[in-house]
mmCIF file of C-alpha atoms in Angstrom:
data_model
loop_
_atom_site.group_PDB
_atom_site.id
_atom_site.type_symbol
_atom_site.label_atom_id
_atom_site.label_comp_id
_atom_site.label_asym_id
_atom_site.label_seq_id
_atom_site.Cartn_x
_atom_site.Cartn_y
_atom_site.Cartn_z
ATOM 1 C CA GLY B 1 89.369 154.144 61.473
ATOM 2 C CA HIS B 2 89.099 150.962 60.116
ATOM 3 C CA VAL B 3 87.101 150.959 56.684
ATOM 4 C CA VAL B 4 87.765 155.377 56.598
ATOM 5 C CA ARG B 5 90.180 156.686 58.253
ATOM 6 C CA ASN B 6 88.888 159.083 60.121
ATOM 7 C CA TRP B 7 89.160 160.056 63.754
ATOM 8 C CA LYS B 8 86.606 159.797 65.885
ATOM 9 C CA VAL B 9 85.536 160.887 69.705
ATOM 10 C CA ARG B 10 84.743 157.514 71.025
ATOM 11 C CA TRP B 11 84.308 156.602 75.411
ATOM 12 C CA PHE B 12 87.105 153.774 76.209
ATOM 13 C CA VAL B 13 85.940 151.787 79.604
ATOM 14 C CA LEU B 14 88.841 149.482 80.188
ATOM 15 C CA LEU B 15 87.872 145.977 81.771
ATOM 16 C CA GLN B 16 90.478 143.397 82.971
ATOM 17 C CA ASP B 17 91.112 141.501 79.088
ATOM 18 C CA LYS B 18 89.694 143.935 76.848
ATOM 19 C CA LEU B 19 88.735 147.800 76.270
ATOM 20 C CA LEU B 20 85.350 148.820 75.729
ATOM 21 C CA TYR B 21 84.502 151.427 72.997
ATOM 22 C CA TYR B 22 80.930 153.529 72.801
ATOM 23 C CA LYS B 23 79.261 155.930 70.284
ATOM 24 C CA ILE B 24 78.911 159.809 72.062
ATOM 25 C CA GLU B 25 75.424 161.435 71.373
ATOM 26 C CA GLY B 26 74.430 164.386 71.941
ATOM 27 C CA GLY B 27 76.586 163.453 74.775
ATOM 28 C CA LYS B 28 76.394 160.602 76.430
ATOM 29 C CA LYS B 29 77.659 156.808 75.098
ATOM 30 C CA GLU B 30 75.260 154.805 74.016
ATOM 31 C CA PRO B 31 74.101 152.327 76.030
ATOM 32 C CA SER B 32 75.605 148.854 73.584
ATOM 33 C CA PRO B 33 79.605 149.114 72.846
ATOM 34 C CA LYS B 34 80.637 150.295 68.822
ATOM 35 C CA GLY B 35 83.467 147.146 69.396
ATOM 36 C CA ARG B 36 85.538 145.784 72.094
ATOM 37 C CA ILE B 37 89.456 145.886 72.025
ATOM 38 C CA LEU B 38 90.811 142.103 73.095
ATOM 39 C CA LEU B 39 93.900 142.951 74.955
ATOM 40 C CA ASP B 40 95.535 138.696 75.350
ATOM 41 C CA GLY B 41 98.328 139.065 73.420
ATOM 42 C CA CYS B 42 98.787 142.478 72.320
ATOM 43 C CA THR B 43 101.294 144.674 71.819
ATOM 44 C CA ILE B 44 101.471 148.461 72.315
ATOM 45 C CA THR B 45 103.562 151.306 71.427
ATOM 46 C CA CYS B 46 103.706 154.487 73.800
ATOM 47 C CA PRO B 47 104.291 157.340 72.316
ATOM 48 C CA CYS B 48 103.578 156.467 69.005
ATOM 49 C CA LEU B 49 105.017 158.391 66.026
ATOM 50 C CA GLU B 50 103.801 157.133 63.454
ATOM 51 C CA TYR B 51 101.565 160.316 63.005
ATOM 52 C CA GLU B 52 103.512 163.567 62.701
ATOM 53 C CA ASN B 53 101.397 166.053 63.934
ATOM 54 C CA ARG B 54 99.566 163.416 66.792
ATOM 55 C CA PRO B 55 102.290 163.382 69.606
ATOM 56 C CA LEU B 56 99.192 161.790 71.777
ATOM 57 C CA LEU B 57 99.178 158.982 70.539
ATOM 58 C CA ILE B 58 99.093 155.249 71.802
ATOM 59 C CA LYS B 59 99.261 151.695 69.261
ATOM 60 C CA LEU B 60 97.974 149.221 69.932
ATOM 61 C CA LYS B 61 99.080 145.981 67.929
ATOM 62 C CA THR B 62 96.109 143.150 69.118
ATOM 63 C CA LYS B 63 97.205 139.107 68.391
ATOM 64 C CA THR B 64 95.198 139.073 64.934
ATOM 65 C CA ASN B 65 97.763 142.056 63.801
ATOM 66 C CA THR B 66 94.979 144.582 63.721
ATOM 67 C CA ASP B 67 96.298 147.941 64.501
ATOM 68 C CA TYR B 68 94.662 150.812 66.633
ATOM 69 C CA PHE B 69 95.830 153.556 66.905
ATOM 70 C CA LEU B 70 94.160 155.983 70.217
ATOM 71 C CA GLU B 71 94.145 160.230 70.739
ATOM 72 C CA CYS B 72 94.781 161.441 73.747
ATOM 73 C CA CYS B 73 94.196 164.811 74.429
ATOM 74 C CA SER B 74 97.240 165.648 77.263
ATOM 75 C CA ARG B 75 100.584 163.496 77.063
ATOM 76 C CA GLU B 76 99.475 162.884 80.846
ATOM 77 C CA GLU B 77 96.145 161.313 79.918
ATOM 78 C CA ARG B 78 98.468 159.499 77.230
ATOM 79 C CA ASP B 79 101.105 158.343 80.018
ATOM 80 C CA SER B 80 97.955 157.199 81.841
ATOM 81 C CA TRP B 81 96.104 154.832 79.602
ATOM 82 C CA ALA B 82 99.626 153.298 77.871
ATOM 83 C CA LEU B 83 100.167 152.460 81.588
ATOM 84 C CA ASP B 84 96.859 150.892 83.143
ATOM 85 C CA ILE B 85 95.982 148.767 79.491
ATOM 86 C CA THR B 86 99.707 148.142 80.344
ATOM 87 C CA GLY B 87 98.886 146.049 83.209
ATOM 88 C CA ALA B 88 95.376 144.836 82.448
ATOM 89 C CA ILE B 89 97.737 143.038 79.332
ATOM 90 C CA HIS B 90 100.224 141.551 81.746
ATOM 91 C CA ALA B 91 97.374 140.979 84.564
ATOM 92 C CA GLY B 92 98.250 136.792 84.224
ATOM 93 C CA HIS B 93 101.666 137.177 83.864
ATOM 94 C CA PRO B 94 102.849 138.383 87.399
ATOM 95 C CA VAL B 95 107.053 137.826 85.846
ATOM 96 C CA GLN B 96 107.082 140.376 83.988
ATOM 97 C CA VAL B 97 104.257 142.930 85.514
ATOM 98 C CA GLN B 98 107.737 142.519 88.730
ATOM 99 C CA GLU B 99 109.738 143.334 85.165
ATOM 100 C CA LEU B 100 107.858 146.531 84.479
ATOM 101 C CA HIS B 101 108.279 147.817 87.795
ATOM 102 C CA ARG B 102 112.015 147.002 87.829
ATOM 103 C CA MET B 103 112.448 148.863 84.456
ATOM 104 C CA LYS B 104 110.602 151.606 85.363
ATOM 105 C CA ASN B 105 112.945 152.277 88.301
ATOM 106 C CA SER B 106 116.164 151.604 87.468
ATOM 107 C CA PHE B 107 119.101 153.064 84.555
ATOM 108 C CA LYS B 108 121.104 151.726 82.393
ATOM 109 C CA LEU B 109 122.596 152.358 79.496
ATOM 110 C CA LEU B 110 122.602 150.249 77.525
ATOM 111 C CA GLU B 111 126.285 148.476 76.404
ATOM 112 C CA ASN B 112 125.918 148.545 72.737
ATOM 113 C CA ILE B 113 124.542 151.923 72.727
ATOM 114 C CA SER B 114 126.235 155.260 73.180
ATOM 115 C CA LEU B 115 125.229 158.955 73.352
ATOM 116 C CA HIS B 116 127.430 159.860 69.776
ATOM 117 C CA ASN B 117 125.205 157.071 68.404
ATOM 118 C CA ILE B 118 122.166 158.773 70.182
ATOM 119 C CA VAL B 119 123.061 161.919 68.502
ATOM 120 C CA GLU B 120 123.653 160.940 65.207
ATOM 121 C CA ARG B 121 120.047 159.072 65.073
ATOM 122 C CA MET B 122 118.887 162.616 66.314
ATOM 123 C CA TYR B 123 120.344 163.999 63.239
ATOM 124 C CA ASP B 124 119.166 161.757 60.675
ATOM 125 C CA SER B 125 117.213 163.871 58.102
ATOM 126 C CA SER B 126 114.100 161.306 57.685
ATOM 127 C CA THR B 127 114.051 159.332 61.411
ATOM 128 C CA GLY B 128 115.231 161.465 63.849
ATOM 129 C CA ILE B 129 114.390 163.811 65.923
ATOM 130 C CA LYS B 130 111.828 167.218 64.120
ATOM 131 C CA LEU B 131 113.474 170.203 64.296
ATOM 132 C CA THR B 132 111.496 173.064 64.552
ATOM 133 C CA ARG B 133 110.830 177.072 65.088
ATOM 134 C CA ASN B 134 109.493 178.109 68.917
ATOM 135 C CA LEU B 135 108.742 181.439 70.349
ATOM 136 C CA ASP B 136 109.544 181.785 74.068
ATOM 137 C CA GLN B 137 109.080 184.913 75.997
ATOM 138 C CA GLY B 138 109.037 187.308 72.656
ATOM 139 C CA ASN B 139 112.175 185.613 71.306
ATOM 140 C CA ARG B 140 112.528 182.515 67.706
ATOM 141 C CA TYR B 141 114.482 180.283 67.990
ATOM 142 C CA LYS B 142 115.759 178.021 64.702
ATOM 143 C CA GLU B 143 116.228 174.530 64.752
ATOM 144 C CA THR B 144 114.749 173.439 67.988
ATOM 145 C CA PHE B 145 112.597 170.583 70.124
ATOM 146 C CA THR B 146 110.752 169.978 73.023
ATOM 147 C CA GLY B 147 111.524 168.290 76.575
ATOM 148 C CA SER B 148 108.654 166.372 75.699
ATOM 149 C CA ALA B 149 110.154 165.668 71.866
ATOM 150 C CA LEU B 150 112.461 164.389 73.312
ATOM 151 C CA VAL B 151 111.219 162.014 75.596
ATOM 152 C CA ASP B 152 109.304 160.804 73.437
ATOM 153 C CA TRP B 153 111.147 160.191 70.162
ATOM 154 C CA LEU B 154 113.897 158.502 72.836
ATOM 155 C CA ILE B 155 111.062 156.278 73.851
ATOM 156 C CA SER B 156 109.814 155.591 70.224
ATOM 157 C CA ASN B 157 113.582 154.770 68.829
ATOM 158 C CA SER B 158 114.182 152.305 71.350
ATOM 159 C CA PHE B 159 116.477 153.614 73.598
ATOM 160 C CA ALA B 160 113.896 154.008 76.358
ATOM 161 C CA VAL B 161 112.055 152.205 77.812
ATOM 162 C CA SER B 162 110.409 154.647 80.470
ATOM 163 C CA ARG B 163 110.263 158.740 80.652
ATOM 164 C CA PHE B 164 111.567 158.533 83.878
ATOM 165 C CA GLU B 165 114.956 156.800 81.959
ATOM 166 C CA ALA B 166 114.060 159.275 78.784
ATOM 167 C CA VAL B 167 114.695 162.114 81.039
ATOM 168 C CA THR B 168 117.757 160.545 82.842
ATOM 169 C CA LEU B 169 119.150 160.092 79.139
ATOM 170 C CA ALA B 170 118.668 163.391 77.661
ATOM 171 C CA SER B 171 120.544 165.163 80.457
ATOM 172 C CA MET B 172 123.008 163.713 80.291
ATOM 173 C CA LEU B 173 123.531 164.243 76.375
ATOM 174 C CA MET B 174 122.592 168.261 77.792
ATOM 175 C CA ASP B 175 125.552 166.750 80.883
ATOM 176 C CA GLU B 176 128.402 165.800 77.929
ATOM 177 C CA ASN B 177 126.737 169.181 75.978
ATOM 178 C CA PHE B 178 125.390 167.484 73.415
ATOM 179 C CA ILE B 179 122.140 169.492 73.676
ATOM 180 C CA ARG B 180 121.827 172.762 75.443
ATOM 181 C CA PRO B 181 119.036 175.203 77.121
ATOM 182 C CA VAL B 182 117.455 177.780 75.406
ATOM 183 C CA GLY B 183 114.724 180.338 76.414
ATOM 184 C CA VAL B 184 113.964 180.935 79.557
ATOM 185 C CA ARG B 185 112.075 177.892 81.166
ATOM 186 C CA SER B 186 114.691 175.151 79.947
ATOM 187 C CA THR B 187 117.671 177.544 81.192
ATOM 188 C CA GLU B 188 116.523 178.145 84.966
ATOM 189 C CA ALA B 189 115.792 174.238 85.174
ATOM 190 C CA THR B 190 118.840 174.212 84.697
ATOM 191 C CA ARG B 191 120.572 175.612 87.958
ATOM 192 C CA SER B 192 117.986 173.442 89.945
ATOM 193 C CA SER B 193 119.825 171.468 92.295
ATOM 194 C CA ASP B 194 118.153 168.436 92.540
ATOM 195 C CA PRO B 195 119.391 166.654 89.241
ATOM 196 C CA SER B 196 116.513 164.504 88.031
ATOM 197 C CA GLU B 197 114.660 168.456 87.334
ATOM 198 C CA LYS B 198 117.426 169.572 85.323
ATOM 199 C CA PHE B 199 115.954 169.022 82.198
ATOM 200 C CA LEU B 200 112.145 168.942 82.274
ATOM 201 C CA ASP B 201 109.864 166.961 79.994
ATOM 202 C CA ASP B 202 107.604 169.767 78.966
ATOM 203 C CA SER B 203 105.798 171.218 75.726
ATOM 204 C CA THR B 204 107.215 173.994 76.677
ATOM 205 C CA ALA B 205 110.908 173.720 77.537
ATOM 206 C CA LEU B 206 113.279 174.553 74.597
ATOM 207 C CA TYR B 207 116.536 171.939 73.495
ATOM 208 C CA MET B 208 119.022 172.766 70.816
ATOM 209 C CA PHE B 209 121.983 170.490 69.550
ATOM 210 C CA ALA B 210 125.014 172.681 70.533
ATOM 211 C CA GLU B 211 127.009 173.635 68.083
ATOM 212 C CA SER B 212 130.172 172.125 69.509
ATOM 213 C CA SER B 213 127.869 168.218 69.023
ATOM 214 C CA LYS B 214 128.578 167.532 65.020
ATOM 215 C CA LYS B 215 131.565 168.138 65.422
ATOM 216 C CA ASN B 216 132.690 166.345 68.977
ATOM 217 C CA THR B 217 131.215 162.691 67.059
ATOM 218 C CA SER B 218 134.515 161.313 66.289
ATOM 219 C CA SER B 219 134.998 160.127 63.149
ATOM 220 C CA LYS B 220 134.919 155.819 64.590
ATOM 221 C CA GLU B 221 131.795 156.278 65.851
ATOM 222 C CA ASP B 222 130.308 158.006 62.287
ATOM 223 C CA VAL B 223 131.458 155.244 60.167
ATOM 224 C CA HIS B 224 129.435 153.097 62.703
ATOM 225 C CA PHE B 225 126.880 154.286 61.682
ATOM 226 C CA ASN B 226 126.650 154.845 58.651
ATOM 227 C CA ILE B 227 127.754 150.515 57.903
ATOM 228 C CA SER B 228 125.282 150.487 60.074
ATOM 229 C CA GLU B 229 122.508 152.172 57.659
ATOM 230 C CA LEU B 230 124.527 150.564 54.218
ATOM 231 C CA SER B 231 124.699 146.875 55.546
ATOM 232 C CA GLY B 232 121.334 146.237 53.914
ATOM 233 C CA THR B 233 120.538 143.848 51.000
ATOM 234 C CA ILE B 234 120.811 145.567 48.451
ATOM 235 C CA VAL B 235 117.271 145.561 46.380
ATOM 236 C CA LYS B 236 117.717 146.770 43.160
ATOM 237 C CA GLN B 237 120.319 149.949 41.521
ATOM 238 C CA GLY B 238 120.430 152.198 39.168
ATOM 239 C CA PHE B 239 120.317 156.312 37.738
ATOM 240 C CA LEU B 240 117.078 158.507 38.793
ATOM 241 C CA VAL B 241 117.473 162.094 38.359
ATOM 242 C CA LYS B 242 116.312 164.083 41.395
ATOM 243 C CA GLN B 243 115.486 167.455 42.405
ATOM 244 C CA GLY B 244 117.415 169.657 44.583
ATOM 245 C CA HIS B 245 116.130 170.330 48.204
ATOM 246 C CA LYS B 246 117.586 174.550 47.815
ATOM 247 C CA ARG B 247 118.538 175.307 44.349
ATOM 248 C CA LYS B 248 115.898 172.985 42.560
ATOM 249 C CA ASN B 249 118.014 171.574 39.960
ATOM 250 C CA TRP B 250 117.720 168.615 38.646
ATOM 251 C CA LYS B 251 120.350 165.337 38.959
ATOM 252 C CA VAL B 252 121.603 162.082 37.783
ATOM 253 C CA ARG B 253 122.156 160.249 41.253
ATOM 254 C CA LYS B 254 122.977 156.231 41.545
ATOM 255 C CA PHE B 255 119.833 155.298 43.251
ATOM 256 C CA VAL B 256 120.836 152.183 45.396
ATOM 257 C CA LEU B 257 117.795 150.601 47.763
ATOM 258 C CA ARG B 258 118.625 148.534 50.720
ATOM 259 C CA ALA B 259 117.000 146.400 52.182
ATOM 260 C CA ASP B 260 116.815 145.050 56.612
ATOM 261 C CA PRO B 261 116.894 147.857 57.245
ATOM 262 C CA ALA B 262 115.955 149.405 54.518
ATOM 263 C CA PHE B 263 117.267 152.887 53.354
ATOM 264 C CA LEU B 264 117.096 154.457 49.373
ATOM 265 C CA HIS B 265 120.721 156.171 49.349
ATOM 266 C CA TYR B 266 122.120 157.801 46.270
ATOM 267 C CA TYR B 267 125.538 158.386 44.833
ATOM 268 C CA ASP B 268 127.106 161.441 43.302
ATOM 269 C CA PRO B 269 128.290 158.906 39.419
ATOM 270 C CA THR B 270 130.807 162.423 38.683
ATOM 271 C CA LYS B 271 132.888 161.144 42.341
ATOM 272 C CA GLU B 272 134.801 158.002 43.299
ATOM 273 C CA ASP B 273 135.376 157.963 47.142
ATOM 274 C CA ASN B 274 131.651 155.504 46.730
ATOM 275 C CA LYS B 275 129.804 157.467 49.196
ATOM 276 C CA PRO B 276 126.426 158.610 49.435
ATOM 277 C CA VAL B 277 125.689 162.115 49.018
ATOM 278 C CA GLY B 278 121.940 161.724 50.982
ATOM 279 C CA GLY B 279 120.008 159.054 51.660
ATOM 280 C CA PHE B 280 116.963 158.173 53.928
ATOM 281 C CA SER B 281 114.802 155.489 56.076
ATOM 282 C CA LEU B 282 111.858 154.186 54.004
ATOM 283 C CA ARG B 283 110.002 153.012 57.744
ATOM 284 C CA GLY B 284 106.656 154.960 57.477
ATOM 285 C CA CYS B 285 107.432 156.389 53.848
ATOM 286 C CA LEU B 286 104.970 157.015 51.114
ATOM 287 C CA VAL B 287 105.584 156.529 47.121
ATOM 288 C CA SER B 288 103.740 157.728 44.808
ATOM 289 C CA ALA B 289 103.812 158.110 41.180
ATOM 290 C CA LEU B 290 102.931 161.604 39.668
ATOM 291 C CA GLU B 291 100.653 161.941 36.617
ATOM 292 C CA ASP B 292 102.219 163.521 33.662
ATOM 293 C CA ASN B 293 99.728 166.149 32.586
ATOM 294 C CA GLY B 294 101.296 169.430 33.871
ATOM 295 C CA VAL B 295 104.273 170.071 36.324
ATOM 296 C CA PRO B 296 102.961 169.042 40.138
ATOM 297 C CA ALA B 297 103.304 171.994 43.137
ATOM 298 C CA GLY B 298 106.395 171.066 44.680
ATOM 299 C CA VAL B 299 107.576 170.467 40.884
ATOM 300 C CA LYS B 300 110.779 173.187 39.430
ATOM 301 C CA GLY B 301 112.537 173.577 36.424
ATOM 302 C CA ASN B 302 113.192 170.791 33.256
ATOM 303 C CA VAL B 303 110.077 168.292 34.603
ATOM 304 C CA GLN B 304 110.524 165.668 31.256
ATOM 305 C CA GLY B 305 107.652 162.928 32.711
ATOM 306 C CA ASN B 306 107.171 159.882 34.393
ATOM 307 C CA LEU B 307 107.933 161.794 38.147
ATOM 308 C CA PHE B 308 107.465 159.656 41.247
ATOM 309 C CA LYS B 309 107.666 160.980 45.078
ATOM 310 C CA ILE B 310 108.362 159.799 48.213
ATOM 311 C CA ILE B 311 107.308 161.202 50.990
ATOM 312 C CA THR B 312 108.936 160.710 54.400
ATOM 313 C CA ARG B 313 108.193 160.257 58.030
ATOM 314 C CA ASN B 314 109.194 163.450 58.482
ATOM 315 C CA ASP B 315 106.955 164.941 55.825
ATOM 316 C CA ILE B 316 110.153 165.857 53.544
ATOM 317 C CA HIS B 317 109.014 164.993 49.727
ATOM 318 C CA TYR B 318 111.897 164.341 46.888
ATOM 319 C CA TYR B 319 110.976 164.176 43.478
ATOM 320 C CA ILE B 320 112.303 161.841 41.579
ATOM 321 C CA GLN B 321 112.285 161.162 37.528
ATOM 322 C CA ALA B 322 112.822 157.745 35.924
ATOM 323 C CA SER B 323 113.499 157.711 32.469
ATOM 324 C CA SER B 324 110.442 155.341 30.901
ATOM 325 C CA LYS B 325 106.403 154.248 32.369
ATOM 326 C CA ALA B 326 107.536 151.058 33.094
ATOM 327 C CA GLU B 327 111.210 151.843 35.580
ATOM 328 C CA ARG B 328 109.222 154.099 37.603
ATOM 329 C CA VAL B 329 106.523 151.261 38.263
ATOM 330 C CA GLN B 330 110.223 148.672 39.014
ATOM 331 C CA TRP B 331 111.274 151.225 42.174
ATOM 332 C CA ILE B 332 107.747 152.498 43.007
ATOM 333 C CA GLU B 333 106.484 148.287 43.421
ATOM 334 C CA ALA B 334 109.963 147.785 45.213
ATOM 335 C CA ILE B 335 109.722 150.579 46.931
ATOM 336 C CA LYS B 336 106.178 150.274 48.768
ATOM 337 C CA PRO B 337 107.141 146.753 50.696
ATOM 338 C CA LEU B 338 109.930 148.805 52.253
ATOM 339 C CA THR B 339 107.862 151.344 53.807
#
């Protein structure tokens, strides 16, 4: 919804130049549409990972910059709708349609992207692929991801433009021992004689990082990754107190806020190497002040007040204390436009 941000079932009808949606009453759609989305000038994002717990989303941005989020019932249905909507958007542009088909039926790893770089991006604590616990035939696996989740991630991060490309790229990551299959389904697929069937674009096929992938990443690639992260314009910097993720203790850190790309990094002031000890992308983050009357849930230890919280796109919570209410307001106002 545009006013109340809740989710409602609607019946959709795709026409040549617009997408109509109808209310459902008594199991039937009403005769008149509730609304319409004009497709001329629209851009489509699929998969859309802006809502972490809703992996089946399509995002449509209209020519007037209105965002529509549409949730489907399955990945197959989502991809089918996305393909048909994309065709309708480009129907009046036959050259673009031909280019789409060409891109979907061919694959070439972009020259400026290396497999090392993709793996480093996958490891990123805020924008990387989310690792979860999974159960497969009675066996529990920690820090895994599904085949379809990796395909979605590769497309959403512009490493691939179609699921075919993403599967090919994931297979290359597996061949180079950056990722490995775990569980019966994905392991059995690797025995297939057809290379295109060795990696499964499936929500029941499990994969994880190979133990050697981090160690095998060359220092040159690592430096390149850090430089790209730290290349933004410094917007604000200063000392704040941050709660640790493991011990929940509070330590003084120097925070540096950058734009283009938008990142917040923090440094240990007792070290002289001038390298951040942590940081995260601000894209999709939520930032808010915490009231001083009582200690909020998730906060422990010595709390002086002037707290604010940042929640990353991957639902990682950062609790930070400023030295005054005015300083807290300044940081929040500086961060918000970059999220």
